[in-house]
Coordinates of C-alpha atoms and ligand atoms in Angstrom, one line a residue:
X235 CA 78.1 9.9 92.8
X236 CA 80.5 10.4 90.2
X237 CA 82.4 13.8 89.2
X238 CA 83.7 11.9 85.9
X239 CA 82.4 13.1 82.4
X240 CA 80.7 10.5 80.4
X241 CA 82.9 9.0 77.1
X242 CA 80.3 11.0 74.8
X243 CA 80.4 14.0 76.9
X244 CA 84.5 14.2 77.2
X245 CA 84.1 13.8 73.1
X246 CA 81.4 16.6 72.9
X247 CA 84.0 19.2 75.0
X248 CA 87.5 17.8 72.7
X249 CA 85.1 18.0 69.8
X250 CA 83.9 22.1 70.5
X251 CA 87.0 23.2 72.5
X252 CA 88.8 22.5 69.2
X253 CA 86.0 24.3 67.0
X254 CA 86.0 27.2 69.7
X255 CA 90.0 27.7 69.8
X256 CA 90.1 26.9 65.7
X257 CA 87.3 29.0 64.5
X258 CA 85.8 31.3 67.1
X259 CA 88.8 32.6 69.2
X260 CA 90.8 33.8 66.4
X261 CA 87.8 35.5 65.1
X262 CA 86.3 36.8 68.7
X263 CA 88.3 40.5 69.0
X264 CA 87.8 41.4 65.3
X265 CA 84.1 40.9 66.1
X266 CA 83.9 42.8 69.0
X267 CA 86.0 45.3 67.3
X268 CA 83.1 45.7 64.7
X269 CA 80.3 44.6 66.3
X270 CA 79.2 42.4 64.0
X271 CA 77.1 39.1 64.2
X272 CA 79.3 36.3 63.6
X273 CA 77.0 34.0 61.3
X274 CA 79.9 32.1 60.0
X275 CA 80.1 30.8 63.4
X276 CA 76.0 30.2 63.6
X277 CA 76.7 28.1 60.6
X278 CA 79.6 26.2 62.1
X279 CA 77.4 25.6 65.3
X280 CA 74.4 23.7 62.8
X281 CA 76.9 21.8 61.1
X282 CA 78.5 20.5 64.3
X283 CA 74.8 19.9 65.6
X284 CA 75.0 22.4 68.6
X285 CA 72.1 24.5 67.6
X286 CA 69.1 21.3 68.6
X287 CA 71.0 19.5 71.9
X288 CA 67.8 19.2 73.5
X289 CA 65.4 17.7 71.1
X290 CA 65.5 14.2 69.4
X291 CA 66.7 13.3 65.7
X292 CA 62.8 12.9 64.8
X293 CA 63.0 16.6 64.7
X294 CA 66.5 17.7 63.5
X295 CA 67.9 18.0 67.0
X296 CA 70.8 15.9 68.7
X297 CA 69.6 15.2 72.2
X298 CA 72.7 15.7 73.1
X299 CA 71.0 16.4 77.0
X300 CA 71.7 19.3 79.4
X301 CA 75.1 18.7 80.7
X302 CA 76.5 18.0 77.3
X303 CA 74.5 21.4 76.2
X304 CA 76.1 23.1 79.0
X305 CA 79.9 21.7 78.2
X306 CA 79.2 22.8 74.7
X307 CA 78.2 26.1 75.5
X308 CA 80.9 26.9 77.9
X309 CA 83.9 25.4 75.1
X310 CA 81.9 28.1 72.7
X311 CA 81.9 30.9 75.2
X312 CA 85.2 30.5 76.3
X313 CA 86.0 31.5 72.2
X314 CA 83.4 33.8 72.0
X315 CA 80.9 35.0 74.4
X316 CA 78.7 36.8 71.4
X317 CA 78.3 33.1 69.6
X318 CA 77.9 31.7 72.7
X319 CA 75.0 34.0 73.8
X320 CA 73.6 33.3 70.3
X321 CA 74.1 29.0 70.7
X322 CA 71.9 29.8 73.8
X323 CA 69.2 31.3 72.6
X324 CA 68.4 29.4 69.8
X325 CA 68.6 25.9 71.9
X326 CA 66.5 27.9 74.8
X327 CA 63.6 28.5 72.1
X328 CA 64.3 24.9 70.1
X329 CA 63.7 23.0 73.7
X330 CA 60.7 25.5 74.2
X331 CA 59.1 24.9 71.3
X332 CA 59.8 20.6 72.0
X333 CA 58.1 20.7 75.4
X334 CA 55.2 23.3 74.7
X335 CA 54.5 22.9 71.1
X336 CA 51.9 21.0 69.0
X337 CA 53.4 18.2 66.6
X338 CA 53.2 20.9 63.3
X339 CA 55.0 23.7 64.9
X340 CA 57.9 21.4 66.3
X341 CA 57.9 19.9 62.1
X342 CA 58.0 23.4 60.9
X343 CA 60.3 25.0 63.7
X344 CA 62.7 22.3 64.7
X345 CA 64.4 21.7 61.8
X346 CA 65.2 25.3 60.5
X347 CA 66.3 25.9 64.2
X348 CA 68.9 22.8 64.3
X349 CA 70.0 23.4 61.0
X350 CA 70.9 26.7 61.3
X351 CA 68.5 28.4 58.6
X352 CA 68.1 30.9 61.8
X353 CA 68.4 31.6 65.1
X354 CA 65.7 31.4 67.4
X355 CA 64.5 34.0 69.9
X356 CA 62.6 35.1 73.3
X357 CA 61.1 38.2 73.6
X358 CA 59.4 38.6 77.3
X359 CA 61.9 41.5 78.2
X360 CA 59.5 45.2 77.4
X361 CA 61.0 48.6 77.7
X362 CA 58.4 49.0 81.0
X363 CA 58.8 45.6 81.9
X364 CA 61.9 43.3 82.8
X365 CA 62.5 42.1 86.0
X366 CA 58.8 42.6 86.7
X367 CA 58.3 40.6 83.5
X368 CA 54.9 39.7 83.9
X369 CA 53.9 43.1 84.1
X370 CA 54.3 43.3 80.1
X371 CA 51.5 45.2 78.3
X372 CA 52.1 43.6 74.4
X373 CA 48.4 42.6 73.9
X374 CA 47.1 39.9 71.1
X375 CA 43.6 40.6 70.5
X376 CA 41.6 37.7 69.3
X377 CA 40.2 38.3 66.6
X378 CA 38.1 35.6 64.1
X379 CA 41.0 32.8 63.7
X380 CA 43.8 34.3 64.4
X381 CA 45.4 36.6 67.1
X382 CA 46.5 40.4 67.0
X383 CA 49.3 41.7 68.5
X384 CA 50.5 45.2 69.3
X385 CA 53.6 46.4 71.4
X386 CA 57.1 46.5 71.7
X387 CA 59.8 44.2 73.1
X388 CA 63.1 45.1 74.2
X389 CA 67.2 43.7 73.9
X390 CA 65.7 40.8 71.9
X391 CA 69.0 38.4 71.7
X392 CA 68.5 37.3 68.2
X393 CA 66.2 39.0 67.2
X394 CA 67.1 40.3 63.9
X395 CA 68.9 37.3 63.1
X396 CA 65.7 34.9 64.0
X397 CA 63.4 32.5 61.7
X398 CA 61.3 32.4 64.4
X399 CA 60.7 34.3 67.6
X400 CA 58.5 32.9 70.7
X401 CA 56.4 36.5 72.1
X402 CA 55.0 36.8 75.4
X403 CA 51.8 38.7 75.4
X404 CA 48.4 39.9 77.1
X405 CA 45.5 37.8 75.9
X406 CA 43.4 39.3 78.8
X407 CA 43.7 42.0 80.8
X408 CA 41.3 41.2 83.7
X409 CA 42.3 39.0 85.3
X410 CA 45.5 39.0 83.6
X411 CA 46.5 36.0 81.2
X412 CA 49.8 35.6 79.4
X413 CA 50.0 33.8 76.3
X414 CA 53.0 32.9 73.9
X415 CA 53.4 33.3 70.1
X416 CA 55.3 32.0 67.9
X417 CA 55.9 34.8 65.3
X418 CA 58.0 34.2 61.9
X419 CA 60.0 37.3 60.5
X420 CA 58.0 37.7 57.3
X421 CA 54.9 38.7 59.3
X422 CA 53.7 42.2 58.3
X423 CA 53.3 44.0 61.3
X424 CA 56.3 42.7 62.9
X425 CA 59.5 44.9 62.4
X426 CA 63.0 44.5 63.9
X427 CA 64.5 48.1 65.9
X428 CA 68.0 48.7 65.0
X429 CA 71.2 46.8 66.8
X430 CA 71.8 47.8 69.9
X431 CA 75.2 49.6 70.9
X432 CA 76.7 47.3 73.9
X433 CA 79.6 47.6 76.4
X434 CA 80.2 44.0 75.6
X435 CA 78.7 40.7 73.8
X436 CA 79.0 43.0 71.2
X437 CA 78.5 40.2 68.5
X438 CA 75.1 39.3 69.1
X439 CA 72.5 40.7 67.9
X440 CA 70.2 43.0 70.3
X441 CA 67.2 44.5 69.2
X442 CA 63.9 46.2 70.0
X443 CA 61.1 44.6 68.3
X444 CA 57.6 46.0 67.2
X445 CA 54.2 45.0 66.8
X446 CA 51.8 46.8 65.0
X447 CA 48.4 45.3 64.0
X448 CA 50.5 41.9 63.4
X449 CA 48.2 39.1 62.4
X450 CA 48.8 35.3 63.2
X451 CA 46.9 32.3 63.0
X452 CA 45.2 30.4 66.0
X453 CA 47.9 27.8 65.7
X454 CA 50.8 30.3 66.5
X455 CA 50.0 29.8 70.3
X456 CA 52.6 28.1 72.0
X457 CA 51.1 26.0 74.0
X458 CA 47.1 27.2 75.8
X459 CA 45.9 30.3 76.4
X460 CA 47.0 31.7 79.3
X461 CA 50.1 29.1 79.2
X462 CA 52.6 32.3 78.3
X463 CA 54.2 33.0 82.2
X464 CA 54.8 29.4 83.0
X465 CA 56.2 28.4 79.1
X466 CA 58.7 32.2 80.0
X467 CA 59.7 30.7 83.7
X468 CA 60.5 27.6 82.6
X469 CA 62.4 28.2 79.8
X470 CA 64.5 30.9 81.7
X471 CA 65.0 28.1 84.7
X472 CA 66.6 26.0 81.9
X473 CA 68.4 29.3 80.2
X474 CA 69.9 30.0 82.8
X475 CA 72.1 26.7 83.1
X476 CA 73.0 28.4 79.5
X477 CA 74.0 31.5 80.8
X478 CA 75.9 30.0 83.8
X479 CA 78.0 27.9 81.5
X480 CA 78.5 30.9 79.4
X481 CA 79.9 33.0 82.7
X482 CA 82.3 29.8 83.4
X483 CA 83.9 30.1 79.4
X484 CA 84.3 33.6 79.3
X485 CA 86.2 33.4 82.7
X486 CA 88.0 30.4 82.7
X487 CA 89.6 31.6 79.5
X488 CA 90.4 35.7 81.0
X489 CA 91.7 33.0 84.1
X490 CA 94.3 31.1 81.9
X491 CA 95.4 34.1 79.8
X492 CA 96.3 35.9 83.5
X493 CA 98.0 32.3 84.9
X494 CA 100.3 33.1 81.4
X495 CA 101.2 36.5 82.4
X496 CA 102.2 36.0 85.6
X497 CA 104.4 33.1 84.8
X498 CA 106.1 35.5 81.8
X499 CA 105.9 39.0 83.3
X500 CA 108.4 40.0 85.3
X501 CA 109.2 42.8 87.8
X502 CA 111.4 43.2 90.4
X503 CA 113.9 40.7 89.2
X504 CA 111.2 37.7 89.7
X505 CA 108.1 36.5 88.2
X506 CA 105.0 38.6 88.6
X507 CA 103.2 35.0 89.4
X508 CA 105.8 34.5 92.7
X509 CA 104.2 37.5 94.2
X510 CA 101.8 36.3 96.8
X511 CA 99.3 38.8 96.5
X512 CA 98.9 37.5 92.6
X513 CA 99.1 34.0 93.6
X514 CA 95.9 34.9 96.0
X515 CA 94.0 36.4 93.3
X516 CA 95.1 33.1 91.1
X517 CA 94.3 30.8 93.6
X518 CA 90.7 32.5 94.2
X519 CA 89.7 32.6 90.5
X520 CA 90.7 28.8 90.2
X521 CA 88.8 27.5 93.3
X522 CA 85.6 29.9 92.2
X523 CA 85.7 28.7 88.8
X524 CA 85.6 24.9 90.0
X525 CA 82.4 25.8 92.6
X526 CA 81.2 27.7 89.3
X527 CA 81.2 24.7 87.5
X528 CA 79.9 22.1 90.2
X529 CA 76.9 24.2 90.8
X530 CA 76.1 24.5 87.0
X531 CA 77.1 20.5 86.4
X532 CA 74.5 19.8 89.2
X533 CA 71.7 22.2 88.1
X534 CA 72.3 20.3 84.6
X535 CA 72.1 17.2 86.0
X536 CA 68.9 17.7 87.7
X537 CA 67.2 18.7 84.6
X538 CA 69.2 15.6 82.9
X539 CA 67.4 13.1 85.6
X540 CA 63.7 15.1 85.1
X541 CA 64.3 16.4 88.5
X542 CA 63.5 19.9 89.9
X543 CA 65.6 22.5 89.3
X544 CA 64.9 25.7 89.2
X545 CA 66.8 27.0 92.7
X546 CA 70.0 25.3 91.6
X547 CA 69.8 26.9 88.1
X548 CA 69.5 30.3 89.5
X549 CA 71.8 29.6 92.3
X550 CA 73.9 28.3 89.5
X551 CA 73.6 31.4 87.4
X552 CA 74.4 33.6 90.1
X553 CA 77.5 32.4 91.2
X554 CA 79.1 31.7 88.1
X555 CA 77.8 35.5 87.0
X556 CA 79.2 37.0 89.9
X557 CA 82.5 35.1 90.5
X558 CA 82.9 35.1 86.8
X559 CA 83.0 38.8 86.9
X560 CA 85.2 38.7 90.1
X561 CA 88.1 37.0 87.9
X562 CA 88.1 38.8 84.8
X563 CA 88.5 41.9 86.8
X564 CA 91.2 40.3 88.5
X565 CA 92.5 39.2 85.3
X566 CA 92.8 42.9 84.1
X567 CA 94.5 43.6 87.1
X568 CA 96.9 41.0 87.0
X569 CA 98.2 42.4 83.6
X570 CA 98.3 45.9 84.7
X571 CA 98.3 48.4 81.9
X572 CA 98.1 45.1 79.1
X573 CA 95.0 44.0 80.4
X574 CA 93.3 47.5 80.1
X575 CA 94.4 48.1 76.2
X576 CA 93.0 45.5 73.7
X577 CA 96.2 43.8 73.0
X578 CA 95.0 41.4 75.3
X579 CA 91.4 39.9 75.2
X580 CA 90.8 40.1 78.8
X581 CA 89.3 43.4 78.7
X582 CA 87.1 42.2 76.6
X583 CA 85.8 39.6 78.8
X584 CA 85.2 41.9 81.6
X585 CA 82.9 43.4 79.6
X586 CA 81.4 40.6 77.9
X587 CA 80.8 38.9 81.3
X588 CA 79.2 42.1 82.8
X589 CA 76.0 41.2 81.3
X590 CA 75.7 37.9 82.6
X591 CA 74.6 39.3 86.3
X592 CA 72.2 41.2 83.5
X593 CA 70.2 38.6 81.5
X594 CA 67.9 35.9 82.0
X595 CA 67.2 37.4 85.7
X596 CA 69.3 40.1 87.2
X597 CA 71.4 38.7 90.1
X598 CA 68.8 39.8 92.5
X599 CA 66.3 38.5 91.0
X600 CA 68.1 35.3 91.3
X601 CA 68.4 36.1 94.9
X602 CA 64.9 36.5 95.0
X603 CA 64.3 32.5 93.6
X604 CA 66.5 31.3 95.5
X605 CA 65.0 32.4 99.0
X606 CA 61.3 31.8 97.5
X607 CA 62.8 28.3 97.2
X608 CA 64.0 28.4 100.5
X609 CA 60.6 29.5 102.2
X610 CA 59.0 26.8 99.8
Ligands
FAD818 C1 72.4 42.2 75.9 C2 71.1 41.8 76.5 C3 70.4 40.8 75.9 C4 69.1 40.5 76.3 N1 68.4 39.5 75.7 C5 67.0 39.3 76.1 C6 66.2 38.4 75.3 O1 66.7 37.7 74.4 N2 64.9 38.3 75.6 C7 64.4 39.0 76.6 O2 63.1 38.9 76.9 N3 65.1 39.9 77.4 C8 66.4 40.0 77.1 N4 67.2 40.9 77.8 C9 66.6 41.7 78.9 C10 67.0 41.3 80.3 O3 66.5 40.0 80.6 C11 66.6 42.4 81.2 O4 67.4 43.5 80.9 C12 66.7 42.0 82.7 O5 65.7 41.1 83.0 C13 66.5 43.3 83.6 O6 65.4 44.0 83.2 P1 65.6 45.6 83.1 O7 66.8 45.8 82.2 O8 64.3 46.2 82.7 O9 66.0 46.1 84.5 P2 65.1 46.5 85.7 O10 64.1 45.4 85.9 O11 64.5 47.8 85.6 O12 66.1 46.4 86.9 C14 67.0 47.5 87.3 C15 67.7 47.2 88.6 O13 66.7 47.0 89.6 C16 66.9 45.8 90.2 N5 65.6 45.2 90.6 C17 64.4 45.1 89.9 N6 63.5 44.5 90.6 C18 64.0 44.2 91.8 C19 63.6 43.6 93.0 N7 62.3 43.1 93.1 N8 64.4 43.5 94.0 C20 65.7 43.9 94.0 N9 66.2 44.5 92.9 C21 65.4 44.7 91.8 C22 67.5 44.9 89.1 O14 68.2 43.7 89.6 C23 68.5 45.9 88.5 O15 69.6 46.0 89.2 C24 68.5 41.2 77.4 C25 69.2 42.2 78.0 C26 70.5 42.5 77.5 C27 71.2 43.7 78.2

């Protein structure tokens, strides 16, 4: 065993901790402010090659491999949880689209993905359907060579801001049979809802999306009929290394902006920081944040070594969601009345964390993995 980064790996995190602080920190509270999608910062990501880490150079992407990915995507969320979120994503539906798709969708999508001509997105999540997300009624009628869909998806990271989106639907209702699309945004019949209005990740782009008599070809199936619920699981079990590492940034950087107030703050003739009871909190959030990380470096290295590891991803994402949140509450608290006004950013990452008990599986329905896992 061996808790040391790899040369390339220490490089990746210098190389996007100093894009992250440089380009998307400064950037992070005038986009919250606004809510609006940062695609200067999508653009930076394909230039640096962080939008393909899991698929080879043959098709545009870095194979940069999951721990790398997940070092990337923390140093991105740490600057800004909205890019971050968006970095995901796109990577989740590249590496989908790698390990389920034929040779001419992975020419035609990989590329555009990796280089940033737009995001990529998910949509399983229905307004009847999300934790019980095979229950999703979106149907794709066959129909000569192509397929049919009708329905509607629901807080679609992406989705407005996606060349191409990977859609879960019915392809039979009896016995039920998932299938997956992969739908482009020109496609009449497919419209994009209007942005969503968040308490936090208030960057990325979150919409409703409709289908209504949309036609693809035969060839838009990702993967077999019927293939749709194992491509969704799999992908989440990989997202959710993603959204783990995105919990980690967002509270490692609400940790060190508290360790600076309590050094400088003072009350009562002494540092705010020599206080025990703020030493406690300090001293939770740092030991938390380490166990956050070893969880999520061990669920990535699984994956890394073509291991299983679906139980440590979610156990993964659900620490890091919940402790995450843990410490940028006590973050707020620890500046008192500064970290409730938006002065400071830590406000803002209680609220961009929140949704990371949220997505890609609701803590309980991590809860629910794990102990399937447990029962084999
Ligand atoms: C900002 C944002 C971005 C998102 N991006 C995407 C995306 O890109 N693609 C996509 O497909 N989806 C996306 N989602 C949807 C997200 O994955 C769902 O919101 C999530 O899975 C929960 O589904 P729900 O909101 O319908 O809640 P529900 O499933 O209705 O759950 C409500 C509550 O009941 C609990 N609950 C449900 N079932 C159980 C159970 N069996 N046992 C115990 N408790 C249970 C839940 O944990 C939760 O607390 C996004 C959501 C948000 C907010």
């Amino acid at each position: 065993m061996d808790f040391r980064l790899t040369d390339e790996q220490s490089q990746i995190e210098a190389m996007v901790r100093s894009l992250s602080l440089k380009e998307f920190a400064p950037r992070a509270a005038q986009v919250d402010e606004e809510s609006r999608y940062p695609a200067e910062n999508h653009r930076l990501l394909a230039d640096l090659g962080l939008l393909g880490m899991l698929y080879p150079a043959t098709f545009g992407g870095s194979e940069a491999g999951p721990v790398s990915y997940a070092i990337a995507l923390r140093e991105v969320a740490a600057g800004c949880a909205s890019t971050g979120v968006g970095m995901a994503v796109t990577n989740m539906t590249g590496e989908a689209i790698f390990r389920f798709g034929s040779d001419a969708q992975r020419s035609r999508y990989l590329p555009m993905l990796s280089g940033g001509k737009g995001a990529g997105a998910f949509a399983l999540t229905e307004p009847g359907a999300g934790s019980d997300a095979a229950g999703l009624s979106t149907f794709a009628r066959e129909d000569g060579n192509g397929y049919v869909l009708d329905g509607s998806k629901a807080f679609i990271t992406n989705g407005a801001n996606a060349c191409v989106t990977i859609v879960m639907a019915l392809t039979q209702r009896s016995p039920r049979r998932i299938s997956a699309f992969l739908v482009e945004r020109e496609t009449p019949g497919f419209s994009i809802g209007k942005s969503e209005r968040k308490l936090g990740i208030r960057g990325s782009d979150t919409v409703a999306l409709s289908f209504e008599e949309c036609r693809v070809p035969k060839t838009a199936m990702l993967g077999s009929p019927g293939d749709g619920l194992k491509i969704a699981l799999s992908t989440l079990d990989g997202g959710r290394i993603g959204i783990a590492s995105q919990a980690i940034g967002i509270a490692r950087s609400a940790f060190l902006t508290a360790t600076g107030y309590a050094r400088d703050r003072r009350q009562f003739g002494q540092a705010i920081g020599e206080f025990q009871a703020i030493q406690w909190k300090l001293a939770n959030a740092a030991t938390e944040l380490d166990a956050a990380q070893l969880l999520t470096y061990r669920a990535a290295f699984l994956k890394e070594k073509g291991l299983p590891y679906s139980k440590e991803a979610s156990m993964a994402k659900l620490f890091a969601a919940e402790a995450g949140n843990r410490i940028c509450h006590d973050a707020v608290q620890i500046l008192g009345g500064y970290g409730y006004i938006r002065e400071y950013p830590v406000e803002r990452h209680l609220r961009d964390i929140q949704v990371t008990t949220i997505y890609e599986g609701t803590s309980e329905i991590q809860r629910i993995v794990i102990s399937r896992a447990l029962h084999g």
